[in-house]
Amino acid sequence: MSQIDLTNRQRRTLVTLVNKYQQSSEPVTAETLANSLDRDSGTLRNQMQSLKSLQLVEGIPGPRGGYKPTEAAFDVLDRSQLEDAETVVFAQQYERVDTTVDEIDFTSVHHPDLCRAHVRFQRSIQNVSKGDEVIIGPTPLSNLVVAGIIVDSDNTTNTLIIDVAHLKAPLMDGD
C-alpha cells in the first residue's frame, strides 16, 4: 500500500475511531466521535467522507450503524489488529490496567540519568498526566518491567514518554 499523508485532524479522527472501535468491536457513531473530538457531528461526517474516499473508514448503515476502520487504517497508523494479543500490566498510581503494548523504544539507555522510554499502546490510555508514576510489565516474552514517571504523552499515537527510574529483566538461561 502506498503512503497516505493525513492531516493532523484526519489522523486524530482516525486514531479516535480505531480506539473506540477496539474497545467495543462495534461501529462507532458520528455523535460518539464528535463528542470525543469536541467537534460538531456535521463537520465530523464531512471528515469521515474524506477518510472513506481514502479507504480508511467504512460506513455501516442502519440503526446500529456508524463507522469502522478498515485494514488500511490500521496500516496507516502503524497499528495491529490483534485478536489474541498478550496483555501487559500497566499500573498507574497503584491502579492496575491490563492493556496491550505495541512497542517500547528506549531512546537513551546509554546515559542512566537520562534514560527515556516511548511506550506505544494498542488502545488509548485514559486519565494519565505528566508526573504520574507508572509501572509497565512484565512483558510476555522477556518479562521486562519498566518503572518511571510520565514526562509527556501523545494521544494521536497512544504513546507515553517515561523517564525511566527502574528497568528489570530476569537473566535468560543460555543454551
Short mmCIF file of C-alpha atoms in Angstrom, two decimals:
data_model
loop_
_atom_site.label_atom_id
_atom_site.label_comp_id
_atom_site.label_asym_id
_atom_site.label_seq_id
_atom_site.Cartn_x
_atom_site.Cartn_y
_atom_site.Cartn_z
CA MET A 1 0.00 0.00 0.00
CA SER A 2 1.25 3.47 -0.82
CA GLN A 3 1.99 6.00 1.89
CA ILE A 4 -1.02 8.14 2.78
CA ASP A 5 -0.29 11.54 4.25
CA LEU A 6 -3.00 12.56 6.69
CA THR A 7 -3.60 15.98 8.17
CA ASN A 8 -3.34 16.23 11.95
CA ARG A 9 -7.14 16.46 12.14
CA GLN A 10 -7.60 13.36 9.95
CA ARG A 11 -5.02 11.42 11.98
CA ARG A 12 -6.64 12.41 15.29
CA THR A 13 -10.09 11.42 13.96
CA LEU A 14 -8.79 8.08 12.69
CA VAL A 15 -6.95 7.30 15.95
CA THR A 16 -10.09 8.11 17.95
CA LEU A 17 -12.18 5.87 15.67
CA VAL A 18 -9.70 2.99 15.99
CA ASN A 19 -9.52 3.36 19.79
CA LYS A 20 -13.32 3.41 20.17
CA TYR A 21 -13.76 0.54 17.73
CA GLN A 22 -11.19 -1.61 19.53
CA GLN A 23 -12.93 -1.02 22.86
CA SER A 24 -16.27 -2.38 21.64
CA SER A 25 -15.74 -4.08 18.23
CA GLU A 26 -18.92 -2.26 17.19
CA PRO A 27 -19.37 0.54 14.64
CA VAL A 28 -18.82 3.97 16.20
CA THR A 29 -21.48 6.63 15.67
CA ALA A 30 -20.69 10.10 14.37
CA GLU A 31 -22.10 11.55 17.59
CA THR A 32 -19.77 9.47 19.74
CA LEU A 33 -16.77 10.54 17.67
CA ALA A 34 -17.89 14.18 17.59
CA ASN A 35 -18.22 14.23 21.39
CA SER A 36 -14.81 12.63 21.87
CA LEU A 37 -13.17 15.08 19.47
CA ASP A 38 -15.17 18.11 20.64
CA ARG A 39 -16.50 18.73 17.13
CA ASP A 40 -19.87 19.27 15.51
CA SER A 41 -21.30 15.97 14.20
CA GLY A 42 -21.95 17.51 10.75
CA THR A 43 -18.32 18.57 10.46
CA LEU A 44 -17.25 15.13 11.60
CA ARG A 45 -19.43 13.43 8.96
CA ASN A 46 -17.67 15.53 6.29
CA GLN A 47 -14.30 14.43 7.72
CA MET A 48 -15.43 10.80 7.62
CA GLN A 49 -16.32 11.16 3.92
CA SER A 50 -12.73 12.17 3.17
CA LEU A 51 -11.44 9.19 5.19
CA LYS A 52 -13.89 6.91 3.32
CA SER A 53 -12.55 8.19 -0.01
CA LEU A 54 -9.05 7.21 1.19
CA GLN A 55 -10.48 3.74 2.00
CA LEU A 56 -9.55 4.11 5.67
CA VAL A 57 -13.11 4.07 7.02
CA GLU A 58 -16.16 2.00 6.24
CA GLY A 59 -19.66 3.40 6.80
CA ILE A 60 -22.16 0.96 8.29
CA PRO A 61 -25.80 1.96 7.58
CA GLY A 62 -28.78 1.31 9.84
CA PRO A 63 -29.83 1.93 13.42
CA ARG A 64 -26.81 0.06 14.80
CA GLY A 65 -24.52 1.60 12.21
CA GLY A 66 -21.71 4.06 12.33
CA TYR A 67 -18.11 3.88 11.18
CA LYS A 68 -15.43 1.27 11.49
CA PRO A 69 -11.78 1.38 10.47
CA THR A 70 -10.54 -0.68 7.54
CA GLU A 71 -7.39 -2.79 7.49
CA ALA A 72 -5.73 0.13 5.68
CA ALA A 73 -6.50 2.40 8.65
CA PHE A 74 -4.51 0.14 10.96
CA ASP A 75 -1.65 0.08 8.42
CA VAL A 76 -1.58 3.89 8.07
CA LEU A 77 -1.45 4.27 11.85
CA ASP A 78 1.19 1.51 12.12
CA ARG A 79 -1.08 -0.42 14.44
CA SER A 80 -2.06 -4.08 14.52
CA GLN A 81 -5.49 -5.64 14.66
CA LEU A 82 -4.53 -8.14 17.29
CA GLU A 83 -7.33 -10.54 18.17
CA ASP A 84 -5.44 -12.66 20.71
CA ALA A 85 -2.68 -10.26 21.75
CA GLU A 86 -0.93 -10.74 25.05
CA THR A 87 -1.77 -8.07 27.58
CA VAL A 88 0.78 -6.27 29.70
CA VAL A 89 0.01 -4.84 33.11
CA PHE A 90 0.06 -1.06 33.24
CA ALA A 91 -0.10 0.29 36.78
CA GLN A 92 -0.61 3.99 37.40
CA GLN A 93 -0.65 5.41 40.90
CA TYR A 94 -1.20 1.85 42.22
CA GLU A 95 -4.17 1.24 39.91
CA ARG A 96 -3.78 -1.74 37.56
CA VAL A 97 -4.96 -1.83 33.93
CA ASP A 98 -4.47 -4.80 31.60
CA THR A 99 -3.66 -3.41 28.16
CA THR A 100 -1.75 -4.27 25.01
CA VAL A 101 1.59 -2.59 24.44
CA ASP A 102 2.61 -2.37 20.79
CA GLU A 103 6.14 -1.18 21.33
CA ILE A 104 8.68 0.02 23.90
CA ASP A 105 11.52 2.11 22.49
CA PHE A 106 14.40 3.20 24.68
CA THR A 107 15.78 6.48 23.41
CA SER A 108 18.78 6.95 25.68
CA VAL A 109 19.80 3.88 27.66
CA HIS A 110 23.46 4.80 27.29
CA HIS A 111 23.00 7.58 29.85
CA PRO A 112 21.45 6.24 33.08
CA ASP A 113 20.36 9.67 34.34
CA LEU A 114 18.51 10.47 31.10
CA CYS A 115 17.00 7.10 30.20
CA ARG A 116 13.63 7.55 28.49
CA ALA A 117 11.18 5.06 27.06
CA HIS A 118 8.49 5.68 24.47
CA VAL A 119 5.70 3.18 25.16
CA ARG A 120 3.05 2.84 22.46
CA PHE A 121 -0.21 1.20 23.44
CA GLN A 122 -2.74 -0.59 21.24
CA ARG A 123 -5.54 1.45 22.80
CA SER A 124 -5.71 4.87 24.30
CA ILE A 125 -4.67 5.12 27.94
CA GLN A 126 -7.13 7.32 29.80
CA ASN A 127 -6.54 9.68 32.70
CA VAL A 128 -2.76 9.85 32.58
CA SER A 129 -0.91 13.03 33.45
CA LYS A 130 2.63 14.30 33.46
CA GLY A 131 4.27 13.39 36.74
CA ASP A 132 2.28 10.16 37.28
CA GLU A 133 4.36 7.21 38.46
CA VAL A 134 3.82 4.13 36.29
CA ILE A 135 4.93 0.53 36.02
CA ILE A 136 4.64 -1.43 32.79
CA GLY A 137 5.16 -5.17 32.60
CA PRO A 138 6.18 -7.83 32.80
CA THR A 139 6.22 -8.21 29.01
CA PRO A 140 5.16 -11.64 27.66
CA LEU A 141 8.47 -12.97 26.32
CA SER A 142 11.28 -11.24 28.18
CA ASN A 143 9.47 -10.39 31.43
CA LEU A 144 10.79 -6.83 31.17
CA VAL A 145 9.42 -4.39 33.75
CA VAL A 146 9.75 -0.63 33.23
CA ALA A 147 9.04 1.81 36.06
CA GLY A 148 9.22 5.57 35.93
CA ILE A 149 7.44 8.90 35.68
CA ILE A 150 5.38 10.15 32.73
CA VAL A 151 7.06 13.21 31.21
CA ASP A 152 4.77 13.54 28.19
CA SER A 153 2.07 11.79 26.18
CA ASP A 154 0.87 11.77 22.59
CA ASN A 155 -2.82 10.89 22.25
CA THR A 156 -2.66 10.64 18.46
CA THR A 157 -0.23 7.72 18.66
CA ASN A 158 -1.24 6.38 22.12
CA THR A 159 2.33 6.89 23.29
CA LEU A 160 3.63 7.73 26.76
CA ILE A 161 7.12 9.11 27.23
CA ILE A 162 8.51 7.85 30.50
CA ASP A 163 11.55 8.97 32.45
CA VAL A 164 12.78 5.51 33.41
CA ALA A 165 13.65 5.09 37.07
CA HIS A 166 13.97 1.31 37.07
CA LEU A 167 14.34 -1.47 34.48
CA LYS A 168 14.23 -5.12 35.36
CA ALA A 169 14.54 -8.19 33.17
CA PRO A 170 15.48 -11.59 34.55
CA LEU A 171 18.58 -13.26 33.18
CA MET A 172 17.82 -15.61 30.34
CA ASP A 173 19.12 -19.17 30.51
CA GLY A 174 21.76 -19.76 27.79
CA ASP A 175 21.75 -22.84 25.62
#
